[in-house]
Short mmCIF file of C-alpha atoms in Angstrom, two decimals:
data_model
loop_
_atom_site.label_atom_id
_atom_site.label_comp_id
_atom_site.label_asym_id
_atom_site.label_seq_id
_atom_site.Cartn_x
_atom_site.Cartn_y
_atom_site.Cartn_z
CA MET A 223 4.24 -57.75 -34.35
CA ILE A 224 3.15 -59.69 -31.32
CA ILE A 225 3.39 -58.20 -27.90
CA ASP A 226 2.99 -60.26 -24.82
CA THR A 227 -0.05 -58.62 -23.27
CA PRO A 228 0.43 -59.53 -19.59
CA GLU A 229 3.92 -58.05 -19.72
CA VAL A 230 2.61 -54.75 -21.09
CA GLN A 231 -0.02 -54.71 -18.39
CA ASP A 232 2.67 -55.34 -15.80
CA ILE A 233 4.70 -52.41 -17.09
CA ASN A 234 1.61 -50.23 -17.15
CA SER A 235 0.67 -51.08 -13.59
CA PHE A 236 4.26 -50.54 -12.47
CA SER A 237 4.40 -47.08 -14.05
CA ARG A 238 1.02 -46.27 -12.55
CA PHE A 239 2.37 -47.34 -9.17
CA GLU A 240 5.38 -45.05 -9.64
CA PHE A 241 3.07 -42.22 -10.64
CA LEU A 242 0.94 -42.81 -7.53
CA LYS A 243 4.07 -42.78 -5.40
CA GLU A 244 5.11 -39.43 -6.85
CA THR A 245 1.65 -38.00 -6.29
CA TYR A 246 1.74 -39.19 -2.69
CA GLY A 247 5.12 -37.51 -2.31
CA ILE A 248 3.77 -34.21 -3.61
CA ILE A 249 0.69 -34.50 -1.39
CA TRP A 250 2.87 -35.21 1.64
CA THR A 251 4.90 -32.07 0.96
CA LEU A 252 1.75 -30.00 0.47
CA ILE A 253 -0.10 -31.17 3.63
CA PRO A 254 2.29 -29.46 6.10
CA ILE A 255 1.89 -26.27 4.07
CA PHE A 256 -1.88 -26.21 3.82
CA THR A 257 -2.72 -27.38 7.35
CA PRO A 258 -1.26 -24.26 9.01
CA VAL A 259 -2.97 -22.04 6.43
CA LEU A 260 -6.30 -23.65 7.30
CA GLY A 261 -5.60 -23.32 11.03
CA ILE A 262 -4.60 -19.67 10.64
CA THR A 263 -7.78 -18.93 8.70
CA ILE A 264 -9.88 -20.50 11.45
CA GLY A 265 -7.90 -18.48 14.00
CA VAL A 266 -8.70 -15.27 12.11
CA LEU A 267 -12.41 -16.17 12.02
CA VAL A 268 -12.28 -16.71 15.79
CA ILE A 269 -10.69 -13.28 16.29
CA VAL A 270 -13.36 -11.58 14.19
CA TRP A 271 -16.06 -13.28 16.25
CA LEU A 272 -14.29 -12.35 19.51
CA GLU A 273 -13.97 -8.75 18.41
CA ARG A 274 -17.66 -8.53 17.55
CA GLU A 275 -18.74 -10.11 20.82
CA ILE A 276 -16.39 -8.08 23.03
CA SER A 277 -17.24 -4.80 21.32
CA ALA A 278 -20.91 -5.63 21.75
CA GLY A 279 -20.30 -6.31 25.43
CA ILE A 280 -18.47 -3.01 25.87
CA GLN A 281 -21.13 -1.00 24.08
CA GLN A 282 -23.99 -2.91 25.74
CA ARG A 283 -25.33 -4.36 22.50
CA ILE A 284 -26.19 -7.98 21.76
CA GLY A 285 -23.77 -8.56 18.91
CA PRO A 286 -24.02 -11.30 16.27
CA GLU A 287 -26.59 -13.93 17.17
CA TYR A 288 -28.31 -15.31 14.06
CA ALA A 289 -25.48 -16.91 12.04
CA GLY A 290 -24.89 -20.20 13.81
CA PRO A 291 -24.87 -20.75 17.57
CA LEU A 292 -23.86 -17.50 19.32
CA GLY A 293 -23.13 -16.03 15.90
CA VAL A 294 -19.88 -17.92 15.38
CA LEU A 295 -20.46 -18.17 11.64
CA GLN A 296 -20.91 -14.41 11.20
CA ALA A 297 -17.35 -13.88 9.90
CA LEU A 298 -17.79 -16.72 7.40
CA ALA A 299 -21.03 -15.16 6.17
CA ASP A 300 -19.29 -11.78 5.75
CA GLY A 301 -16.42 -13.41 3.86
CA SER A 302 -18.70 -15.23 1.43
CA LYS A 303 -20.67 -12.03 0.85
CA LEU A 304 -17.42 -10.22 -0.03
CA LEU A 305 -16.44 -13.06 -2.39
CA PHE A 306 -19.65 -12.66 -4.40
CA LYS A 307 -19.53 -8.87 -4.67
CA GLU A 308 -18.45 -7.17 -7.87
CA ASN A 309 -14.84 -6.17 -8.36
CA ILE A 310 -14.78 -2.48 -9.21
CA PHE A 311 -11.69 -0.85 -10.69
CA PRO A 312 -11.36 2.93 -10.33
CA ALA A 313 -11.34 4.86 -13.59
CA ARG A 314 -7.84 5.98 -14.72
CA GLY A 315 -6.24 4.11 -11.85
CA GLU A 316 -3.27 1.80 -12.30
CA THR A 317 -5.09 -1.53 -12.53
CA LEU A 318 -1.98 -3.69 -12.12
CA LEU A 319 -0.80 -2.01 -8.93
CA PHE A 320 -4.39 -1.87 -7.69
CA SER A 321 -4.68 -5.66 -8.02
CA ILE A 322 -1.24 -6.65 -6.70
CA GLY A 323 -1.31 -4.42 -3.61
CA PRO A 324 -3.68 -6.37 -1.31
CA SER A 325 -2.07 -9.72 -2.15
CA ILE A 326 1.41 -8.43 -1.19
CA ALA A 327 0.00 -7.22 2.11
CA VAL A 328 -1.50 -10.64 2.88
CA ILE A 329 1.37 -12.81 1.62
CA SER A 330 4.04 -10.93 3.55
CA ILE A 331 2.13 -11.51 6.78
CA LEU A 332 1.30 -15.15 6.03
CA VAL A 333 4.97 -16.00 5.46
CA SER A 334 5.90 -14.78 8.93
CA TYR A 335 3.74 -17.53 10.49
CA SER A 336 6.40 -20.03 9.42
CA VAL A 337 8.65 -19.22 12.40
CA VAL A 338 5.94 -19.27 15.11
CA PRO A 339 6.47 -22.31 17.36
CA PHE A 340 3.36 -24.04 18.74
CA SER A 341 5.36 -26.78 20.45
CA SER A 342 9.02 -27.72 20.64
CA HIS A 343 8.70 -29.71 17.43
CA LEU A 344 5.57 -28.14 15.97
CA VAL A 345 7.13 -25.31 13.99
CA LEU A 346 7.39 -25.01 10.21
CA VAL A 347 11.03 -23.90 10.16
CA ASP A 348 13.25 -23.52 13.21
CA LEU A 349 15.72 -21.02 11.79
CA ASN A 350 18.47 -19.59 13.96
CA ILE A 351 17.36 -16.10 12.92
CA GLY A 352 13.66 -16.82 13.74
CA VAL A 353 12.38 -13.53 15.14
CA PHE A 354 14.59 -11.49 12.83
CA LEU A 355 12.84 -13.11 9.85
CA TRP A 356 9.49 -11.93 11.19
CA ILE A 357 10.79 -8.36 11.53
CA ALA A 358 12.28 -8.46 8.03
CA ILE A 359 9.20 -9.88 6.34
CA SER A 360 6.76 -7.58 8.09
CA SER A 361 8.70 -4.64 6.63
CA ILE A 362 7.53 -5.64 3.13
CA ALA A 363 3.83 -5.03 3.89
CA PRO A 364 4.01 -1.20 3.53
CA ILE A 365 5.06 -1.66 -0.11
CA GLY A 366 1.72 -3.36 -0.77
CA LEU A 367 -0.13 -0.55 0.99
CA LEU A 368 1.79 2.10 -0.98
CA MET A 369 0.96 0.23 -4.20
CA SER A 370 -2.74 0.10 -3.48
CA GLY A 371 -2.76 3.72 -2.34
CA TYR A 372 -1.07 4.88 -5.53
CA GLY A 373 -3.03 2.61 -7.86
CA SER A 374 -6.42 3.82 -6.65
CA ASN A 375 -6.08 7.24 -8.33
CA ASN A 376 -7.62 8.88 -5.29
CA LYS A 377 -6.10 11.51 -3.00
CA TYR A 378 -7.53 9.93 0.13
CA SER A 379 -6.14 6.51 -0.78
CA PHE A 380 -2.77 8.00 -1.62
CA LEU A 381 -2.57 9.85 1.70
CA GLY A 382 -3.66 6.71 3.53
CA GLY A 383 -0.97 4.64 1.85
CA LEU A 384 1.73 7.19 2.67
CA ARG A 385 0.55 7.37 6.28
CA ALA A 386 0.56 3.57 6.58
CA ALA A 387 4.11 3.34 5.27
CA ALA A 388 5.38 6.16 7.52
CA GLN A 389 3.69 4.65 10.56
CA SER A 390 4.94 1.12 10.04
CA ILE A 391 8.50 2.29 9.31
CA SER A 392 8.68 4.47 12.42
CA TYR A 393 7.18 1.91 14.79
CA GLU A 394 9.26 -0.95 13.46
CA ILE A 395 12.42 0.43 15.07
CA PRO A 396 11.25 0.25 18.74
CA LEU A 397 9.75 -3.16 17.96
CA THR A 398 13.08 -4.41 16.61
CA LEU A 399 14.97 -3.01 19.61
CA CYS A 400 12.61 -4.83 22.02
CA VAL A 401 13.05 -8.09 20.12
CA LEU A 402 16.81 -7.52 20.16
CA SER A 403 16.89 -7.22 23.95
CA ILE A 404 14.82 -10.40 24.27
CA SER A 405 17.22 -12.29 22.03
CA LEU A 406 20.12 -10.91 24.11
CA LEU A 407 18.51 -12.33 27.25
CA SER A 408 18.03 -15.78 25.76
CA ASN A 409 21.31 -15.81 23.81
CA SER A 410 19.58 -16.74 20.59
CA SER A 411 17.10 -15.33 18.14
CA SER A 412 15.52 -18.69 17.34
CA THR A 413 11.92 -18.72 18.57
CA VAL A 414 12.23 -22.24 19.98
CA ASP A 415 15.31 -21.27 22.01
CA ILE A 416 13.60 -18.13 23.29
CA VAL A 417 10.69 -20.19 24.65
CA GLU A 418 12.99 -22.78 26.16
CA ALA A 419 15.00 -20.07 27.92
CA GLN A 420 11.80 -19.06 29.75
CA SER A 421 10.86 -22.57 30.84
CA LYS A 422 12.95 -22.74 34.02
CA TYR A 423 11.08 -21.09 36.86
CA GLY A 424 7.50 -21.56 35.71
CA PHE A 425 5.39 -18.43 35.92
CA TRP A 426 8.27 -16.29 37.27
CA GLY A 427 10.61 -17.27 34.44
CA TRP A 428 8.65 -15.36 31.82
CA ASN A 429 10.45 -12.59 29.99
CA LEU A 430 7.58 -10.32 31.04
CA TRP A 431 9.15 -9.94 34.51
CA ARG A 432 12.66 -9.40 33.18
CA GLN A 433 11.58 -6.93 30.47
CA PRO A 434 8.53 -5.01 31.75
CA ILE A 435 9.43 -1.82 29.84
CA GLY A 436 10.16 -3.83 26.72
CA PHE A 437 6.80 -5.57 27.03
CA ILE A 438 4.88 -2.29 27.17
CA ILE A 439 6.83 -0.84 24.23
CA PHE A 440 6.32 -4.04 22.26
CA LEU A 441 2.59 -3.90 22.99
CA ILE A 442 2.26 -0.28 21.85
CA SER A 443 4.34 -0.67 18.72
CA SER A 444 2.69 -3.92 17.69
CA LEU A 445 -0.68 -2.17 17.98
CA ALA A 446 0.72 0.53 15.70
CA GLU A 447 2.08 -2.06 13.27
CA CYS A 448 -1.36 -3.70 13.07
CA GLU A 449 -2.99 -0.27 12.55
CA ARG A 450 -5.44 -0.90 15.36
CA LEU A 451 -7.50 1.79 16.88
CA PRO A 452 -5.39 4.12 18.94
CA PHE A 453 -3.15 4.18 15.87
CA ASP A 454 -5.48 3.51 12.94
CA LEU A 455 -4.59 6.76 11.18
CA PRO A 456 -4.11 5.19 7.72
CA GLU A 457 -7.85 4.52 7.61
CA ALA A 458 -9.12 7.31 9.84
CA GLU A 459 -12.75 7.58 8.81
CA GLU A 460 -13.28 11.23 9.67
CA GLU A 461 -10.27 12.49 7.74
CA LEU A 462 -9.53 10.06 4.93
CA VAL A 463 -12.88 8.29 4.20
CA ALA A 464 -11.21 4.87 4.59
CA GLY A 465 -7.57 5.50 3.71
CA TYR A 466 -5.97 3.13 1.24
CA GLN A 467 -9.08 0.90 1.20
CA THR A 468 -11.40 3.62 -0.11
CA GLU A 469 -11.65 2.41 -3.71
CA TYR A 470 -11.64 -1.30 -2.96
CA SER A 471 -14.67 -3.55 -3.08
CA GLY A 472 -15.38 -7.25 -3.01
CA ILE A 473 -12.71 -9.74 -2.03
CA LYS A 474 -9.85 -7.27 -2.40
CA PHE A 475 -11.31 -5.23 0.43
CA GLY A 476 -11.74 -8.54 2.23
CA LEU A 477 -8.03 -9.24 1.75
CA PHE A 478 -7.12 -6.02 3.57
CA TYR A 479 -9.51 -7.01 6.35
CA VAL A 480 -7.92 -10.47 6.56
CA ALA A 481 -4.43 -8.94 6.50
CA SER A 482 -5.14 -6.71 9.49
CA TYR A 483 -6.51 -9.62 11.54
CA LEU A 484 -3.67 -11.92 10.44
CA ASN A 485 -1.25 -9.24 11.61
CA LEU A 486 -3.05 -8.99 14.95
CA LEU A 487 -2.92 -12.77 15.41
CA VAL A 488 0.76 -13.05 14.51
CA SER A 489 1.77 -10.20 16.79
CA SER A 490 -0.10 -11.65 19.75
CA LEU A 491 1.43 -15.05 19.00
CA PHE A 492 4.82 -13.35 19.12
CA VAL A 493 3.90 -11.67 22.42
CA THR A 494 3.15 -15.15 23.76
CA VAL A 495 6.41 -16.55 22.44
CA LEU A 496 8.65 -13.65 23.43
CA TYR A 497 7.17 -12.54 26.75
CA LEU A 498 4.60 -15.04 28.05
CA GLY A 499 6.53 -18.30 28.01
CA GLY A 500 5.21 -19.86 24.81
CA TRP A 501 4.03 -23.43 25.13
CA ASN A 502 5.02 -23.97 28.78
CA ILE A 503 2.19 -24.56 31.24
CA SER A 504 3.94 -22.10 33.59
CA ILE A 505 2.06 -23.06 36.75
CA PRO A 506 4.49 -24.68 39.20
CA TYR A 507 3.51 -27.89 41.00
CA ILE A 508 1.11 -28.93 38.25
CA PHE A 509 2.67 -31.45 35.95
CA VAL A 510 0.20 -32.40 33.27
CA PHE A 511 2.06 -35.49 32.26
CA ASP A 512 2.20 -36.92 35.77
CA PHE A 513 -1.46 -36.14 36.14
CA PHE A 514 -2.49 -38.13 33.11
CA GLU A 515 0.27 -40.72 33.65
CA ILE A 516 1.30 -40.61 30.03
CA ASN A 517 4.81 -41.04 28.79
CA LYS A 518 6.15 -37.67 27.70
CA THR A 519 8.09 -38.88 24.71
CA TYR A 520 5.25 -40.86 23.19
CA GLY A 521 2.51 -39.87 20.82
CA VAL A 522 0.66 -36.74 19.84
CA PHE A 523 -0.45 -35.84 23.36
CA GLU A 524 2.37 -33.45 24.18
CA PRO A 525 2.20 -31.36 20.98
CA THR A 526 -1.57 -31.08 21.37
CA ILE A 527 -1.30 -29.83 24.94
CA SER A 528 1.48 -27.40 23.96
CA MET A 529 -0.51 -26.03 21.07
CA PHE A 530 -3.57 -25.66 23.28
CA ILE A 531 -1.54 -23.72 25.89
CA THR A 532 0.01 -21.43 23.26
CA LEU A 533 -3.35 -20.66 21.70
CA ALA A 534 -5.01 -20.13 25.09
CA LYS A 535 -2.35 -17.61 26.10
CA THR A 536 -2.61 -15.88 22.71
CA TYR A 537 -6.37 -15.51 22.80
CA LEU A 538 -6.33 -14.40 26.44
CA PHE A 539 -3.78 -11.75 25.48
CA LEU A 540 -5.98 -10.72 22.53
CA PHE A 541 -8.53 -9.32 24.99
CA ILE A 542 -6.12 -6.42 25.65
CA PRO A 543 -5.86 -5.16 22.02
CA ILE A 544 -9.58 -5.67 21.44
CA THR A 545 -10.70 -3.80 24.57
CA THR A 546 -8.10 -1.10 23.78
CA ARG A 547 -9.66 -0.65 20.38
CA TRP A 548 -13.09 0.01 21.82
CA THR A 549 -11.87 2.19 24.71
CA LEU A 550 -9.20 4.64 23.59
CA PRO A 551 -9.67 7.53 21.12
CA ARG A 552 -7.52 7.94 18.04
CA LEU A 553 -4.25 9.90 18.09
CA ARG A 554 -3.46 12.76 15.75
CA MET A 555 -0.82 12.16 13.04
CA ASP A 556 1.83 14.43 14.61
CA GLN A 557 1.12 12.95 18.06
CA LEU A 558 1.62 9.50 16.57
CA LEU A 559 4.97 10.33 15.01
CA ASN A 560 6.10 12.21 18.14
CA LEU A 561 5.19 9.23 20.30
CA GLY A 562 7.14 6.93 18.01
CA TRP A 563 10.30 8.91 17.49
CA LYS A 564 10.61 11.01 20.65
CA PHE A 565 9.25 8.66 23.31
CA LEU A 566 9.31 4.98 22.32
CA LEU A 567 12.61 5.04 20.43
CA PRO A 568 14.76 6.58 23.23
CA ILE A 569 13.10 4.41 25.89
CA SER A 570 13.62 1.22 23.90
CA LEU A 571 17.25 2.21 23.24
CA GLY A 572 17.73 2.72 26.98
CA ASN A 573 16.08 -0.63 27.64
CA LEU A 574 18.47 -2.28 25.21
CA LEU A 575 21.43 -0.55 26.88
CA LEU A 576 20.29 -1.74 30.34
CA THR A 577 19.79 -5.29 29.10
CA THR A 578 23.17 -5.37 27.40
CA SER A 579 25.00 -4.05 30.46
CA SER A 580 23.25 -6.50 32.79
CA GLN A 581 24.14 -9.35 30.44
CA LEU A 582 27.76 -8.10 30.38
CA PHE A 583 27.97 -7.94 34.18
CA SER A 584 26.42 -11.37 34.60
CA LEU A 585 29.12 -12.92 32.41
CA MET B 85 17.83 -24.73 1.91
CA ASP B 86 18.72 -28.33 1.19
CA LEU B 87 16.26 -29.09 -1.59
CA PRO B 88 16.37 -31.95 -4.07
CA GLY B 89 18.20 -31.12 -7.32
CA PRO B 90 15.40 -30.39 -9.85
CA ILE B 91 13.41 -28.18 -7.45
CA HIS B 92 16.59 -26.29 -6.54
CA ASP B 93 17.40 -25.72 -10.23
CA PHE B 94 13.83 -24.69 -11.00
CA LEU B 95 13.84 -22.15 -8.16
CA LEU B 96 17.25 -20.87 -9.25
CA VAL B 97 16.06 -20.29 -12.81
CA PHE B 98 12.79 -18.77 -11.59
CA LEU B 99 14.51 -16.33 -9.21
CA GLY B 100 17.16 -15.50 -11.81
CA LEU B 101 14.41 -14.69 -14.31
CA GLY B 102 12.74 -12.47 -11.73
CA LEU B 103 16.07 -10.75 -11.12
CA ILE B 104 16.79 -10.12 -14.82
CA LEU B 105 13.24 -9.09 -15.74
CA GLY B 106 13.07 -6.78 -12.73
CA GLY B 107 16.40 -5.23 -13.66
CA ILE B 108 15.30 -4.68 -17.25
CA GLY B 109 12.05 -3.23 -15.92
CA VAL B 110 13.91 -0.74 -13.73
CA VAL B 111 15.75 0.59 -16.77
CA LEU B 112 13.12 0.39 -19.49
CA LEU B 113 9.76 1.17 -17.87
CA ASN B 114 8.56 4.68 -18.65
CA ASN B 115 6.70 5.41 -15.43
CA PRO B 116 9.22 5.94 -12.59
CA ILE B 117 6.74 4.41 -10.10
CA TYR B 118 6.83 1.11 -11.98
CA SER B 119 10.64 1.31 -12.06
CA ALA B 120 10.73 1.72 -8.29
CA PHE B 121 8.42 -1.26 -7.74
CA SER B 122 10.44 -3.47 -10.08
CA LEU B 123 13.55 -2.45 -8.13
CA GLY B 124 11.68 -3.94 -5.16
CA LEU B 125 11.17 -7.15 -7.15
CA VAL B 126 14.91 -7.29 -7.90
CA LEU B 127 15.83 -6.85 -4.22
CA VAL B 128 13.30 -9.47 -3.05
CA SER B 129 14.57 -12.04 -5.55
CA ILE B 130 18.17 -11.37 -4.47
CA SER B 131 17.19 -12.10 -0.88
CA LEU B 132 15.36 -15.28 -1.94
CA LEU B 133 18.54 -16.33 -3.76
CA TYR B 134 20.41 -15.88 -0.47
CA ILE B 135 17.82 -18.11 1.27
CA LEU B 136 18.33 -20.70 -1.48
CA SER B 137 22.05 -20.76 -0.73
CA ASN B 138 21.51 -21.30 3.02
CA SER B 139 22.51 -17.85 4.27
CA TYR B 140 19.38 -16.83 6.12
CA PHE B 141 20.88 -13.95 8.07
CA VAL B 142 22.06 -12.12 4.96
CA ALA B 143 18.67 -12.75 3.34
CA ALA B 144 16.77 -11.28 6.30
CA ALA B 145 19.13 -8.30 6.46
CA GLN B 146 18.68 -7.73 2.74
CA LEU B 147 14.89 -7.80 3.11
CA LEU B 148 14.91 -5.53 6.16
CA ILE B 149 17.35 -2.92 4.90
CA TYR B 150 17.00 -2.85 1.13
CA VAL B 151 13.33 -3.72 0.67
CA GLY B 152 11.84 -2.51 3.93
CA ALA B 153 13.78 0.73 4.26
CA ILE B 154 15.59 1.85 1.11
CA ASN B 155 13.06 0.75 -1.49
CA VAL B 156 10.15 2.15 0.51
CA LEU B 157 11.98 5.48 0.74
CA ILE B 158 12.67 5.45 -3.00
CA ILE B 159 8.98 4.80 -3.68
CA PHE B 160 8.09 7.62 -1.29
CA ALA B 161 10.39 10.03 -3.12
CA VAL B 162 9.19 8.96 -6.59
CA MET B 163 5.53 9.25 -5.60
CA PHE B 164 5.99 12.90 -4.70
CA MET B 165 7.43 13.66 -8.15
CA ASN B 166 5.05 14.93 -10.76
CA GLY B 167 5.41 11.90 -12.96
CA SER B 168 3.27 12.81 -15.96
CA GLU B 169 5.59 15.51 -17.34
CA TYR B 170 8.66 13.43 -16.73
CA TYR B 171 8.12 10.78 -19.36
CA LYS B 172 6.25 12.69 -22.06
CA ASP B 173 9.31 13.89 -23.98
CA PHE B 174 11.39 10.80 -23.46
CA ASN B 175 14.41 10.67 -25.78
CA LEU B 176 16.37 7.42 -25.63
CA TRP B 177 19.54 8.50 -27.49
CA THR B 178 21.29 11.48 -25.97
CA VAL B 179 25.02 11.96 -25.35
CA GLY B 180 24.66 11.12 -21.67
CA ASN B 181 22.80 7.91 -22.48
CA GLY B 182 25.49 6.84 -24.95
CA PHE B 183 28.18 7.52 -22.34
CA THR B 184 26.28 5.47 -19.71
CA LEU B 185 25.80 2.65 -22.23
CA LEU B 186 29.57 2.60 -22.88
CA ILE B 187 30.40 2.41 -19.16
CA CYS B 188 27.77 -0.27 -18.48
CA THR B 189 28.88 -2.50 -21.36
CA SER B 190 32.53 -2.18 -20.32
CA ILE B 191 31.65 -3.15 -16.72
CA PHE B 192 29.61 -6.08 -18.06
CA GLY B 193 32.51 -7.30 -20.23
CA LEU B 194 34.94 -6.92 -17.34
CA LEU B 195 32.70 -8.96 -15.03
CA ILE B 196 32.24 -11.70 -17.63
CA THR B 197 36.00 -12.04 -18.19
CA THR B 198 36.73 -12.14 -14.44
CA ILE B 199 34.00 -14.73 -13.81
CA THR B 200 35.38 -17.01 -16.52
CA ASP B 201 38.98 -16.54 -15.34
CA ILE B 202 38.47 -17.46 -11.70
CA SER B 203 38.89 -21.11 -10.74
CA TRP B 204 35.66 -21.61 -8.78
CA TYR B 205 36.53 -25.13 -7.62
CA GLY B 206 39.49 -23.85 -5.62
CA ILE B 207 37.28 -21.31 -3.86
CA ILE B 208 34.60 -23.90 -3.12
CA TRP B 209 37.11 -26.28 -1.56
CA THR B 210 38.75 -23.61 0.60
CA THR B 211 35.36 -22.44 1.91
CA ARG B 212 34.33 -26.04 2.63
CA LEU B 213 37.59 -26.55 4.57
CA ASN B 214 36.99 -23.31 6.48
CA GLN B 215 33.47 -24.47 7.34
CA ILE B 216 34.82 -27.73 8.68
CA ILE B 217 37.45 -25.90 10.72
CA GLU B 218 34.93 -23.41 12.10
CA HIS B 219 32.89 -26.41 13.27
CA ASP B 220 29.16 -26.55 12.59
CA LEU B 221 28.10 -26.14 16.21
CA ILE B 222 28.21 -22.35 15.95
CA SER B 223 25.32 -20.99 13.95
CA ASN B 224 25.64 -18.73 10.96
CA SER B 225 24.70 -15.48 12.69
CA GLN B 226 27.09 -16.22 15.57
CA GLN B 227 29.89 -16.68 13.04
CA ILE B 228 29.03 -13.30 11.56
CA GLY B 229 29.21 -11.78 15.04
CA ILE B 230 32.57 -13.39 15.79
CA HIS B 231 34.04 -12.18 12.50
CA LEU B 232 32.68 -8.66 13.03
CA SER B 233 34.23 -8.40 16.49
CA THR B 234 37.62 -9.89 15.52
CA ASP B 235 38.67 -9.67 11.87
CA PHE B 236 36.52 -6.76 10.73
CA PHE B 237 36.52 -4.79 13.96
CA LEU B 238 37.95 -1.53 12.55
CA PRO B 239 35.57 -1.26 9.54
CA PHE B 240 32.68 -2.14 11.83
CA GLU B 241 33.54 0.66 14.25
CA PHE B 242 34.09 3.13 11.40
CA ILE B 243 30.69 2.30 9.91
CA SER B 244 28.98 2.71 13.26
CA ILE B 245 30.63 6.13 13.76
CA ILE B 246 29.56 7.21 10.27
CA LEU B 247 26.00 6.05 10.97
CA LEU B 248 25.98 7.92 14.28
CA ALA B 249 27.13 11.10 12.54
CA ALA B 250 24.40 10.66 9.90
CA LEU B 251 21.80 10.12 12.63
CA ILE B 252 22.79 13.29 14.49
CA GLY B 253 22.83 15.21 11.20
CA ALA B 254 19.33 13.97 10.37
CA ILE B 255 18.06 15.06 13.78
CA THR B 256 19.54 18.57 13.38
CA VAL B 257 18.06 18.87 9.88
CA ALA B 258 14.67 17.69 11.13
CA ARG B 259 14.63 20.13 14.06
CA GLN B 260 15.04 23.20 11.81
#
């Protein structure tokens, strides 16, 4: 049997070309997924560094200084140390639940980054339920905490997990009501529409001025959702050793650490989007595009500027949670639940009622 | 989500497997904690199925209500039970179990016969026509709002009154 060799080679090269094309297709679908993950990780490292530096400033210490210039690589060093540490499983604990718990906590927070807009076109998915998706997904995280608390076979962990679930359930309701009044004001719950509704009057068009009560409630309940210090009862050191993280070591402990900072970053991004005008420059009489004389519709310049503005607002806002953490003492558990159910919930309901009636009268 | 065919089918099979395995796990697992967590798996895969069929609002509501609230409460309740005694003397074949098996198989057979009897193409075409009539400019959640405040106004009000009564009842129980 004689086969014409050049023809076979042609076919081979053609199939290889097809294969390459498919690989390129897969790579092009994966790049938009992995770039935000990389960016978010860098953002978390920046927050950890900021927290160390600011806390050092507040307590009149020096803070990290050896790892890299100004200690910027300190978080990376901590992370790699955690990666190399031994994974210890508690005796007679439920190993499966113990392993799945931290990953559920991280994944549920990572997914909610998909609706955060960095520019009018720089958003993973522009759903018409945008903010609602964030609320829904962040309600899964307590399941992971309950899992890890139960799987550790430790009373302290179990109590910590129960406390975390109770806290995040009770503070989610005022948070949702605040988001609901914002979406009433901008007639949409898509994050892109919410930012565009605030773009009219520059600095004075922010939702912060139209919803001052809502902003304060959102701030308090997002701190409680992130389990940051005035509300860090699930891991209160004096009572519960370390709460649901007591038995964890190595990278699983690191995952909890990452999850709390991811949650902090996403909630301050949502503060920026919902209350602080998102990607708009917000200073009247300064038009960046006239200044640089660059066509607005062309190129990557506009998304870059928008992303820079969003991130600048977010990190400036982050100073408030971080300084709060190192200033205020911790609440007691009954004080926490009383604050949530008897104070924040009625006030946010009243805020929603006021917003609804003003929207009705303005029709 | 408008995905290309093979990926859509793959996700459908994957989520369906999660649904079925989770459902079997709820029934068959000995430890009630594991049953509660696999109920969570079932609810999450139902909501992902909703996302796959382009109804994001229902998916988010499913996640928020069933996974975030109801399943967490179930897990709470199960965790406070003293689980170890519960599944030591576990007998699979009692009279009650046989009765439940009978009811479940009859419901299953009924569902199968109804599913095969319905002409699905007719339903698909009527919904497509309705979608064209209700023009695409209005988003999905707005359509839900319009329907709730026109066609389903009475049930909506009834449900809100029932919820209000339950809320007040919960407050009075909690204050004692």
